[in-house]
């Protein structure tokens, strides 16, 4: 089957394309800026057409010969006039799909209650669904509430609020009932929607197996993430506008994104039917805790990139994508440094591999000793373990209060901290070549757990120049002098 995906550079579209390919479909993508798809690993397996749903450019070419078209375009930021633009795009697309003889349009909208005034955001999404259903082309409109997966705006707001606020005064919407659904379940249903009986033309509510209040989702997230139970104090005075500013203040989610999310939480978002599951004979849904666990696994399982690139492509829909916004994927603080070295790579590597133990850490011995004493005082391992061999390391070795997590001889040494910390920490030391010169690369990473983790990083950041800066200088100097 030939399918078209609009919005392939977005959160859902970028995860849907590889699943459609795996299902054996011939995939084409419509993009206003095709270069945004350039670095996706599936780029060479799809056709890409430059076009825009609002002015109709490229639609005839993109829709030619298409059996099913996925319409995943939506102005999430909600700037002035966004609803009109959304409606215009849907009408232009529906008309072009009719002319091209498309067999079906599939749209992912929002789950909203009936008979109550909707936020501008939810009203716009509902209007787009109605426009598509009113066209001559059969439409399948899936309506979902909070989607649980790394990179989902709703999930990221939940993640950051829970991690950063042990005590929070919250608006009344924390009592709203929500039926969250895992992103992998949404994507599977989208893929399977292409196989529905011909002529299927209606909306379907989709949700997970549990109905929770937003406050319950916060507490369940905290339990899965291994942080303490949160104290939630609802207050009646925060309007959606003030709430979005509050969310923007305590989380990295931009207010322009937070506002439509907050406004959509004013009402319950619970499914009224589960007909799609019956039609597809697909009733298997992840429970909330498991969906959260999958969304958190990339960092919690210490999958830090080994090749000094910004991120690794995921192996599951719940994982973050490099194309997700900067505020997605949770907090991962970094301190990166590099220095040219007047020595061949093998000599620099010998210094890197010999770090720790009797050799020390090449910077402020008293500071490292003090950190070891503090760790011992709070029940940690301290610096007393040393290392197995003074010159050689292998994966799994202990090095003072670090553990060798990854070693690529001559290139990379990654150490995982085993000291007592409010989070997870790694130290990477690397050897490379740039412009014919040896280069030393150093990166410290910290994944905070709860507010204490964020405060810890802020507290130690002023000392990084002394500790990590001197480490980089001294390792480079030591490698040069050993010649």
Short mmCIF file of C-alpha atoms in Angstrom, two decimals:
data_model
loop_
_atom_site.label_atom_id
_atom_site.label_comp_id
_atom_site.label_asym_id
_atom_site.label_seq_id
_atom_site.Cartn_x
_atom_site.Cartn_y
_atom_site.Cartn_z
CA UNK A 1 0.00 0.00 0.00
CA UNK A 2 1.24 3.50 -0.83
CA UNK A 3 0.82 5.91 2.08
CA UNK A 4 1.53 9.60 2.50
CA UNK A 5 2.65 11.08 5.84
CA UNK A 6 2.33 14.79 6.45
CA UNK A 7 4.10 16.17 9.52
CA UNK A 8 6.90 13.58 9.28
CA UNK A 9 9.29 15.92 11.10
CA UNK A 10 6.95 16.11 14.10
CA UNK A 11 6.68 14.01 17.25
CA UNK A 12 4.18 11.42 16.00
CA UNK A 13 5.08 11.56 12.30
CA UNK A 14 8.79 10.97 12.88
CA UNK A 15 7.99 7.81 14.84
CA UNK A 16 5.22 6.63 12.53
CA UNK A 17 7.22 6.53 9.28
CA UNK A 18 9.62 3.69 10.25
CA UNK A 19 6.71 1.61 11.58
CA UNK A 20 4.84 2.02 8.30
CA UNK A 21 7.97 0.95 6.44
CA UNK A 22 8.35 -2.07 8.70
CA UNK A 23 4.72 -2.97 7.93
CA UNK A 24 5.65 -3.19 4.25
CA UNK A 25 4.08 0.05 3.03
CA UNK A 26 5.49 2.30 0.31
CA UNK A 27 5.90 5.61 2.16
CA UNK A 28 5.97 9.16 0.82
CA UNK A 29 6.40 12.27 2.99
CA UNK A 30 5.17 15.82 2.41
CA UNK A 31 7.38 18.49 3.99
CA UNK A 32 7.62 22.26 3.73
CA UNK A 33 11.34 21.92 4.49
CA UNK A 34 12.63 18.54 3.24
CA UNK A 35 16.06 19.21 4.80
CA UNK A 36 14.48 18.58 8.21
CA UNK A 37 14.18 14.92 7.23
CA UNK A 38 17.73 14.66 5.90
CA UNK A 39 19.30 12.98 8.94
CA UNK A 40 16.54 10.46 9.65
CA UNK A 41 17.84 6.91 9.17
CA UNK A 42 14.79 6.08 7.02
CA UNK A 43 15.27 9.05 4.64
CA UNK A 44 16.62 6.91 1.79
CA UNK A 45 13.65 4.54 2.05
CA UNK A 46 10.94 7.15 1.43
CA UNK A 47 9.98 9.63 -1.28
CA UNK A 48 9.91 13.24 -0.09
CA UNK A 49 7.84 15.92 -1.80
CA UNK A 50 8.21 19.61 -0.96
CA UNK A 51 4.83 21.16 -0.29
CA UNK A 52 2.51 23.06 2.03
CA UNK A 53 -1.04 22.10 3.00
CA UNK A 54 -2.11 25.73 3.46
CA UNK A 55 -1.35 26.88 -0.09
CA UNK A 56 -1.71 23.49 -1.80
CA UNK A 57 1.78 23.48 -3.28
CA UNK A 58 3.09 19.98 -3.95
CA UNK A 59 -0.15 18.25 -2.90
CA UNK A 60 -1.05 16.89 -6.34
CA UNK A 61 2.37 15.25 -6.66
CA UNK A 62 2.40 14.01 -3.06
CA UNK A 63 -1.09 12.46 -3.21
CA UNK A 64 -0.77 10.82 -6.64
CA UNK A 65 -1.43 7.08 -6.34
CA UNK A 66 -1.81 7.23 -2.53
CA UNK A 67 -4.13 4.73 -0.83
CA UNK A 68 -3.96 6.17 2.73
CA UNK A 69 -2.87 9.68 3.72
CA UNK A 70 -1.90 10.49 7.31
CA UNK A 71 -2.72 14.07 8.22
CA UNK A 72 -0.52 14.99 11.22
CA UNK A 73 -0.26 18.75 10.79
CA UNK A 74 -1.14 20.95 13.74
CA UNK A 75 -0.03 24.35 15.04
CA UNK A 76 0.87 23.33 18.58
CA UNK A 77 2.22 26.73 19.55
CA UNK A 78 -1.15 28.31 19.00
CA UNK A 79 -0.08 31.77 17.81
CA UNK A 80 -2.57 34.37 16.60
CA UNK A 81 -4.72 33.00 13.80
CA UNK A 82 -3.55 29.42 14.27
CA UNK A 83 -7.10 28.01 14.25
CA UNK A 84 -7.83 29.61 10.89
CA UNK A 85 -4.58 28.23 9.47
CA UNK A 86 -5.37 24.76 10.79
CA UNK A 87 -8.83 24.83 9.25
CA UNK A 88 -7.51 26.16 5.93
CA UNK A 89 -4.85 23.44 5.77
CA UNK A 90 -7.43 20.72 6.44
CA UNK A 91 -9.80 22.02 3.74
CA UNK A 92 -7.05 22.35 1.14
CA UNK A 93 -5.73 18.88 1.94
CA UNK A 94 -9.18 17.27 1.90
CA UNK A 95 -9.95 18.82 -1.50
CA UNK A 96 -6.62 17.69 -2.95
CA UNK A 97 -7.12 14.16 -1.55
CA UNK A 98 -10.54 13.96 -3.23
CA UNK A 99 -9.14 15.05 -6.58
CA UNK A 100 -6.31 12.52 -6.31
CA UNK A 101 -8.70 9.65 -5.54
CA UNK A 102 -7.15 8.87 -2.14
CA UNK A 103 -8.87 5.95 -0.45
CA UNK A 104 -8.61 7.12 3.16
CA UNK A 105 -7.34 9.96 5.37
CA UNK A 106 -6.17 9.18 8.91
CA UNK A 107 -5.96 12.00 11.46
CA UNK A 108 -4.83 12.05 15.10
CA UNK A 109 -6.79 14.57 17.14
CA UNK A 110 -7.45 15.29 20.79
CA UNK A 111 -9.88 13.61 23.16
CA UNK A 112 -12.33 16.29 24.26
CA UNK A 113 -15.66 16.17 26.10
CA UNK A 114 -18.90 17.03 24.34
CA UNK A 115 -21.30 19.80 25.27
CA UNK A 116 -18.79 22.06 27.05
CA UNK A 117 -16.83 25.09 25.84
CA UNK A 118 -13.44 23.89 24.59
CA UNK A 119 -10.11 25.66 24.67
CA UNK A 120 -8.98 27.23 21.41
CA UNK A 121 -6.42 24.44 21.06
CA UNK A 122 -8.90 21.58 21.49
CA UNK A 123 -11.60 23.33 19.46
CA UNK A 124 -9.18 23.67 16.56
CA UNK A 125 -8.22 20.02 16.66
CA UNK A 126 -11.89 19.03 16.75
CA UNK A 127 -12.65 21.34 13.82
CA UNK A 128 -9.89 19.77 11.73
CA UNK A 129 -11.36 16.33 12.38
CA UNK A 130 -14.84 17.53 11.39
CA UNK A 131 -13.51 19.06 8.15
CA UNK A 132 -11.83 15.81 7.17
CA UNK A 133 -14.94 13.77 8.03
CA UNK A 134 -17.12 16.10 5.96
CA UNK A 135 -15.05 15.57 2.82
CA UNK A 136 -15.79 12.98 0.14
CA UNK A 137 -12.77 10.92 1.18
CA UNK A 138 -13.45 8.46 4.03
CA UNK A 139 -11.63 9.62 7.18
CA UNK A 140 -10.53 7.82 10.30
CA UNK A 141 -10.13 10.29 13.15
CA UNK A 142 -8.39 8.96 16.25
CA UNK A 143 -8.85 11.03 19.41
CA UNK A 144 -6.29 10.59 22.19
CA UNK A 145 -5.67 12.36 25.50
CA UNK A 146 -2.21 12.50 27.14
CA UNK A 147 0.33 10.51 25.12
CA UNK A 148 3.03 8.91 27.27
CA UNK A 149 6.41 8.84 25.56
CA UNK A 150 9.67 10.75 25.68
CA UNK A 151 9.30 13.86 23.54
CA UNK A 152 5.51 14.11 23.83
CA UNK A 153 4.73 17.66 25.00
CA UNK A 154 2.13 16.38 27.49
CA UNK A 155 4.53 13.82 28.91
CA UNK A 156 7.41 16.29 29.14
CA UNK A 157 5.27 18.73 31.12
CA UNK A 158 4.33 15.91 33.51
CA UNK A 159 7.97 14.79 33.75
CA UNK A 160 9.42 18.20 34.53
CA UNK A 161 6.71 19.21 36.99
CA UNK A 162 7.17 15.99 38.94
CA UNK A 163 10.96 15.99 38.92
CA UNK A 164 11.40 19.62 39.90
CA UNK A 165 8.68 20.23 42.47
CA UNK A 166 8.54 18.09 45.64
CA UNK A 167 5.82 20.45 46.87
CA UNK A 168 3.51 22.19 44.43
CA UNK A 169 0.50 24.45 44.65
CA UNK A 170 -1.51 23.57 41.60
CA UNK A 171 -4.65 24.69 39.79
CA UNK A 172 -7.85 22.71 39.97
CA UNK A 173 -7.06 20.89 36.74
CA UNK A 174 -4.90 18.42 38.67
CA UNK A 175 -8.22 16.82 39.64
CA UNK A 176 -9.27 16.34 36.01
CA UNK A 177 -9.71 12.72 34.95
CA UNK A 178 -7.47 11.66 32.08
CA UNK A 179 -7.09 8.39 30.16
CA UNK A 180 -3.42 8.42 29.11
CA UNK A 181 -2.12 6.14 26.38
CA UNK A 182 1.41 4.97 25.53
CA UNK A 183 2.88 6.37 22.32
CA UNK A 184 3.64 2.87 21.04
CA UNK A 185 -0.07 2.00 21.34
CA UNK A 186 -1.09 5.17 19.48
CA UNK A 187 1.41 4.42 16.70
CA UNK A 188 0.30 0.82 16.38
CA UNK A 189 -3.35 1.91 16.07
CA UNK A 190 -2.39 4.50 13.45
CA UNK A 191 -0.60 1.84 11.40
CA UNK A 192 -3.48 -0.63 11.74
CA UNK A 193 -6.02 2.06 10.77
CA UNK A 194 -4.81 1.72 7.19
CA UNK A 195 -6.26 -1.82 7.21
CA UNK A 196 -9.78 -0.93 8.38
CA UNK A 197 -12.69 -1.98 6.13
CA UNK A 198 -13.12 0.28 3.06
CA UNK A 199 -15.48 3.15 3.63
CA UNK A 200 -14.86 3.43 7.38
CA UNK A 201 -15.62 7.09 8.03
CA UNK A 202 -15.85 8.12 11.69
CA UNK A 203 -14.08 9.11 14.90
CA UNK A 204 -12.59 6.61 17.36
CA UNK A 205 -11.67 7.35 20.96
CA UNK A 206 -8.38 5.72 21.97
CA UNK A 207 -6.96 5.45 25.47
CA UNK A 208 -5.00 3.27 27.81
CA UNK A 209 -6.48 0.82 30.34
CA UNK A 210 -6.55 3.29 33.26
CA UNK A 211 -8.37 6.52 34.08
CA UNK A 212 -6.33 8.74 36.41
CA UNK A 213 -6.44 12.28 37.70
CA UNK A 214 -3.50 14.46 36.76
CA UNK A 215 -2.47 14.42 40.42
CA UNK A 216 -2.46 10.62 40.37
CA UNK A 217 -0.29 10.66 37.25
CA UNK A 218 2.21 12.89 39.07
CA UNK A 219 2.41 10.48 42.01
CA UNK A 220 2.65 7.39 39.79
CA UNK A 221 5.40 9.04 37.71
CA UNK A 222 7.33 9.84 40.91
CA UNK A 223 7.10 6.22 42.04
CA UNK A 224 8.35 4.86 38.71
CA UNK A 225 11.15 7.45 38.55
CA UNK A 226 12.32 6.55 42.05
CA UNK A 227 11.68 9.95 43.63
CA UNK A 228 9.72 10.77 46.75
CA UNK A 229 5.99 11.22 46.81
CA UNK A 230 5.00 14.76 45.84
CA UNK A 231 2.93 17.10 48.01
CA UNK A 232 0.15 18.58 45.89
CA UNK A 233 -1.91 21.51 47.16
CA UNK A 234 -4.67 22.50 44.70
CA UNK A 235 -5.64 26.17 44.64
CA UNK A 236 -8.61 27.69 42.79
CA UNK A 237 -7.04 30.99 41.76
CA UNK A 238 -4.78 30.11 38.81
CA UNK A 239 -6.36 30.74 35.41
CA UNK A 240 -5.11 28.74 32.40
CA UNK A 241 -3.03 31.74 31.36
CA UNK A 242 -1.40 32.06 34.76
CA UNK A 243 -1.02 28.28 34.94
CA UNK A 244 0.89 28.22 31.66
CA UNK A 245 3.23 30.95 32.93
CA UNK A 246 3.74 28.94 36.11
CA UNK A 247 4.52 25.79 34.09
CA UNK A 248 6.92 27.82 31.92
CA UNK A 249 8.66 29.12 35.03
CA UNK A 250 9.33 25.76 36.68
CA UNK A 251 9.84 23.63 33.55
CA UNK A 252 11.68 24.12 30.23
CA UNK A 253 8.42 23.65 28.32
CA UNK A 254 7.78 26.99 26.53
CA UNK A 255 4.66 28.89 27.67
CA UNK A 256 3.39 28.85 24.07
CA UNK A 257 3.32 25.05 24.30
CA UNK A 258 2.28 24.87 27.97
CA UNK A 259 -0.79 27.07 27.54
CA UNK A 260 -2.71 24.84 25.09
CA UNK A 261 -1.74 21.80 27.15
CA UNK A 262 -3.00 23.38 30.37
CA UNK A 263 -6.19 24.61 28.75
CA UNK A 264 -6.92 21.12 27.43
CA UNK A 265 -6.75 19.78 31.01
CA UNK A 266 -9.64 21.91 32.25
CA UNK A 267 -12.06 19.11 31.37
CA UNK A 268 -11.98 15.34 31.75
CA UNK A 269 -10.50 13.44 28.81
CA UNK A 270 -11.96 9.94 29.01
CA UNK A 271 -12.97 7.65 26.15
CA UNK A 272 -16.67 7.08 25.53
CA UNK A 273 -16.21 3.99 23.35
CA UNK A 274 -13.53 1.48 22.38
CA UNK A 275 -14.85 0.47 18.96
CA UNK A 276 -11.46 0.66 17.23
CA UNK A 277 -10.08 -2.05 19.49
CA UNK A 278 -13.01 -4.27 18.59
CA UNK A 279 -12.67 -3.64 14.85
CA UNK A 280 -8.94 -4.34 14.89
CA UNK A 281 -9.14 -7.07 17.55
CA UNK A 282 -6.43 -5.12 19.38
CA UNK A 283 -7.17 -4.71 23.09
CA UNK A 284 -3.59 -4.91 24.38
CA UNK A 285 -2.61 -1.57 25.97
CA UNK A 286 0.30 -0.69 28.20
CA UNK A 287 -0.61 0.42 31.71
CA UNK A 288 0.53 3.87 32.81
CA UNK A 289 3.48 2.72 34.94
CA UNK A 290 4.95 0.57 32.17
CA UNK A 291 4.51 3.35 29.61
CA UNK A 292 6.39 5.75 31.91
CA UNK A 293 9.10 3.18 32.55
CA UNK A 294 9.69 2.79 28.81
CA UNK A 295 9.75 6.57 28.32
CA UNK A 296 12.42 6.92 31.01
CA UNK A 297 14.57 3.96 30.06
CA UNK A 298 17.04 5.70 27.72
CA UNK A 299 18.70 7.62 30.52
CA UNK A 300 17.96 5.28 33.40
CA UNK A 301 19.68 2.43 31.55
CA UNK A 302 22.71 4.69 31.04
CA UNK A 303 22.58 4.61 27.25
CA UNK A 304 24.90 7.56 26.79
CA UNK A 305 26.16 7.99 23.25
CA UNK A 306 29.63 6.48 22.72
CA UNK A 307 30.60 8.46 19.66
CA UNK A 308 30.38 12.06 20.84
CA UNK A 309 27.31 12.82 18.73
CA UNK A 310 24.37 14.70 20.16
CA UNK A 311 22.07 11.69 20.48
CA UNK A 312 21.49 8.15 19.31
CA UNK A 313 18.53 7.08 17.18
CA UNK A 314 16.04 5.16 19.29
CA UNK A 315 15.16 1.51 19.15
CA UNK A 316 11.58 2.00 20.39
CA UNK A 317 8.81 4.59 19.84
CA UNK A 318 8.97 5.60 23.51
CA UNK A 319 12.58 6.78 23.19
CA UNK A 320 13.62 10.37 22.46
CA UNK A 321 14.59 11.37 18.92
CA UNK A 322 17.44 13.78 18.14
CA UNK A 323 14.85 15.87 16.30
CA UNK A 324 12.72 16.34 19.43
CA UNK A 325 12.85 19.84 20.95
CA UNK A 326 15.59 20.74 23.42
CA UNK A 327 13.19 20.56 26.37
CA UNK A 328 12.18 16.97 25.56
CA UNK A 329 13.79 13.82 26.89
CA UNK A 330 14.31 14.97 30.47
CA UNK A 331 17.22 16.88 31.92
CA UNK A 332 20.75 15.76 31.14
CA UNK A 333 23.32 18.30 32.28
CA UNK A 334 26.72 18.27 30.59
CA UNK A 335 30.15 19.83 30.98
CA UNK A 336 32.20 19.39 27.80
CA UNK A 337 35.83 20.32 27.21
CA UNK A 338 38.46 19.54 24.60
CA UNK A 339 42.14 20.40 24.17
CA UNK A 340 44.75 19.82 21.46
CA UNK A 341 47.62 17.62 22.66
CA UNK A 342 51.23 17.70 21.49
CA UNK A 343 51.53 13.92 21.54
CA UNK A 344 50.45 10.95 19.40
CA UNK A 345 47.04 9.41 20.20
CA UNK A 346 48.50 6.26 21.78
CA UNK A 347 50.47 8.29 24.31
CA UNK A 348 47.38 10.30 25.27
CA UNK A 349 45.37 7.09 25.56
CA UNK A 350 47.93 5.64 27.97
CA UNK A 351 47.38 8.63 30.27
CA UNK A 352 43.59 8.33 29.97
CA UNK A 353 43.56 4.61 30.71
CA UNK A 354 45.84 5.09 33.70
CA UNK A 355 43.58 7.57 35.50
CA UNK A 356 42.52 7.07 39.12
CA UNK A 357 43.96 4.91 41.87
CA UNK A 358 47.53 5.81 42.78
CA UNK A 359 47.79 8.08 39.75
CA UNK A 360 44.91 10.28 40.90
CA UNK A 361 42.59 12.44 38.82
CA UNK A 362 44.96 15.11 37.51
CA UNK A 363 43.18 17.93 39.27
CA UNK A 364 42.86 19.31 42.80
CA UNK A 365 43.75 16.17 44.83
CA UNK A 366 42.29 17.69 47.99
CA UNK A 367 38.94 18.30 46.27
CA UNK A 368 38.76 14.69 45.08
CA UNK A 369 39.78 13.44 48.52
CA UNK A 370 37.12 15.60 50.15
CA UNK A 371 34.50 14.23 47.77
CA UNK A 372 35.56 10.72 48.73
CA UNK A 373 35.31 11.51 52.45
CA UNK A 374 31.83 12.97 51.95
CA UNK A 375 30.76 9.88 50.06
CA UNK A 376 32.02 7.61 52.83
CA UNK A 377 30.21 9.72 55.43
CA UNK A 378 26.87 9.19 53.69
CA UNK A 379 27.39 5.44 53.21
CA UNK A 380 29.06 5.45 49.79
CA UNK A 381 32.19 3.67 48.58
CA UNK A 382 34.53 6.67 48.72
CA UNK A 383 37.94 6.58 47.02
CA UNK A 384 39.19 3.53 48.89
CA UNK A 385 38.60 0.97 46.11
CA UNK A 386 41.43 2.13 43.84
CA UNK A 387 41.75 0.07 40.67
CA UNK A 388 42.51 -3.52 39.66
CA UNK A 389 45.51 -2.76 37.43
CA UNK A 390 47.55 0.48 37.35
CA UNK A 391 47.71 0.64 33.54
CA UNK A 392 44.92 -1.41 31.98
CA UNK A 393 41.15 -1.21 32.32
CA UNK A 394 38.31 -3.39 31.17
CA UNK A 395 34.54 -3.01 31.24
CA UNK A 396 33.21 -3.58 34.76
CA UNK A 397 36.39 -2.53 36.59
CA UNK A 398 36.05 -0.24 39.60
CA UNK A 399 38.12 2.96 39.59
CA UNK A 400 37.78 4.62 43.00
CA UNK A 401 34.10 5.63 43.18
CA UNK A 402 33.57 5.08 39.43
CA UNK A 403 32.81 1.95 37.39
CA UNK A 404 34.04 1.36 33.83
CA UNK A 405 30.84 1.22 31.81
CA UNK A 406 32.36 1.35 28.32
CA UNK A 407 35.90 1.21 26.96
CA UNK A 408 36.89 1.46 23.29
CA UNK A 409 40.69 1.01 23.31
CA UNK A 410 42.46 4.06 21.98
CA UNK A 411 39.23 6.06 21.68
CA UNK A 412 36.86 6.23 24.64
CA UNK A 413 36.67 5.54 28.36
CA UNK A 414 33.28 6.02 30.00
CA UNK A 415 32.97 5.86 33.77
CA UNK A 416 29.69 5.64 35.68
CA UNK A 417 29.61 7.19 39.15
CA UNK A 418 28.89 4.87 42.08
CA UNK A 419 29.10 7.57 44.72
CA UNK A 420 25.94 8.65 46.54
CA UNK A 421 24.26 11.22 44.30
CA UNK A 422 20.74 12.56 43.72
CA UNK A 423 20.89 11.25 40.17
CA UNK A 424 23.07 9.39 37.67
CA UNK A 425 26.50 10.63 36.58
CA UNK A 426 29.06 9.68 33.96
CA UNK A 427 32.54 10.89 33.03
CA UNK A 428 33.75 10.32 29.47
CA UNK A 429 37.38 10.69 28.37
CA UNK A 430 38.13 10.43 24.67
CA UNK A 431 41.00 10.55 22.19
CA UNK A 432 40.56 11.80 18.62
CA UNK A 433 42.18 13.57 15.68
CA UNK A 434 41.25 16.95 14.20
CA UNK A 435 43.13 18.72 11.41
CA UNK A 436 46.05 16.35 11.82
CA UNK A 437 46.39 16.95 15.58
CA UNK A 438 45.63 14.77 18.58
CA UNK A 439 42.65 16.01 20.56
CA UNK A 440 41.60 15.18 24.11
CA UNK A 441 37.83 15.26 24.72
CA UNK A 442 36.17 15.22 28.10
CA UNK A 443 32.50 15.19 29.00
CA UNK A 444 30.76 15.00 32.38
CA UNK A 445 27.05 14.13 32.31
CA UNK A 446 24.49 14.22 35.09
CA UNK A 447 20.90 13.02 35.04
CA UNK A 448 19.19 14.60 38.09
CA UNK A 449 16.61 12.75 40.16
CA UNK A 450 14.08 15.11 41.62
CA UNK A 451 14.61 18.67 42.78
CA UNK A 452 17.63 17.63 44.87
CA UNK A 453 19.40 16.54 41.69
CA UNK A 454 18.83 19.88 39.96
CA UNK A 455 20.00 21.79 43.04
CA UNK A 456 23.08 19.55 43.32
CA UNK A 457 24.18 20.33 39.76
CA UNK A 458 23.61 24.04 40.25
CA UNK A 459 25.64 23.94 43.47
CA UNK A 460 28.68 22.19 41.97
CA UNK A 461 28.68 23.97 38.60
CA UNK A 462 30.84 26.90 39.84
CA UNK A 463 33.59 24.39 40.69
CA UNK A 464 33.63 22.66 37.31
CA UNK A 465 36.15 25.08 35.89
CA UNK A 466 38.55 24.21 38.69
CA UNK A 467 37.99 20.45 38.75
CA UNK A 468 37.18 19.50 35.15
CA UNK A 469 39.08 22.37 33.57
CA UNK A 470 42.30 21.52 35.39
CA UNK A 471 41.77 17.82 34.65
CA UNK A 472 41.66 18.49 30.90
CA UNK A 473 44.74 20.75 31.05
CA UNK A 474 46.78 18.37 33.17
CA UNK A 475 45.94 15.26 31.16
CA UNK A 476 46.95 17.05 27.94
CA UNK A 477 50.14 18.35 29.61
CA UNK A 478 51.00 14.92 31.04
CA UNK A 479 50.65 13.23 27.64
CA UNK A 480 52.88 15.86 26.05
CA UNK A 481 55.55 15.65 28.73
CA UNK A 482 55.75 11.85 28.65
CA UNK A 483 57.26 12.13 25.18
#
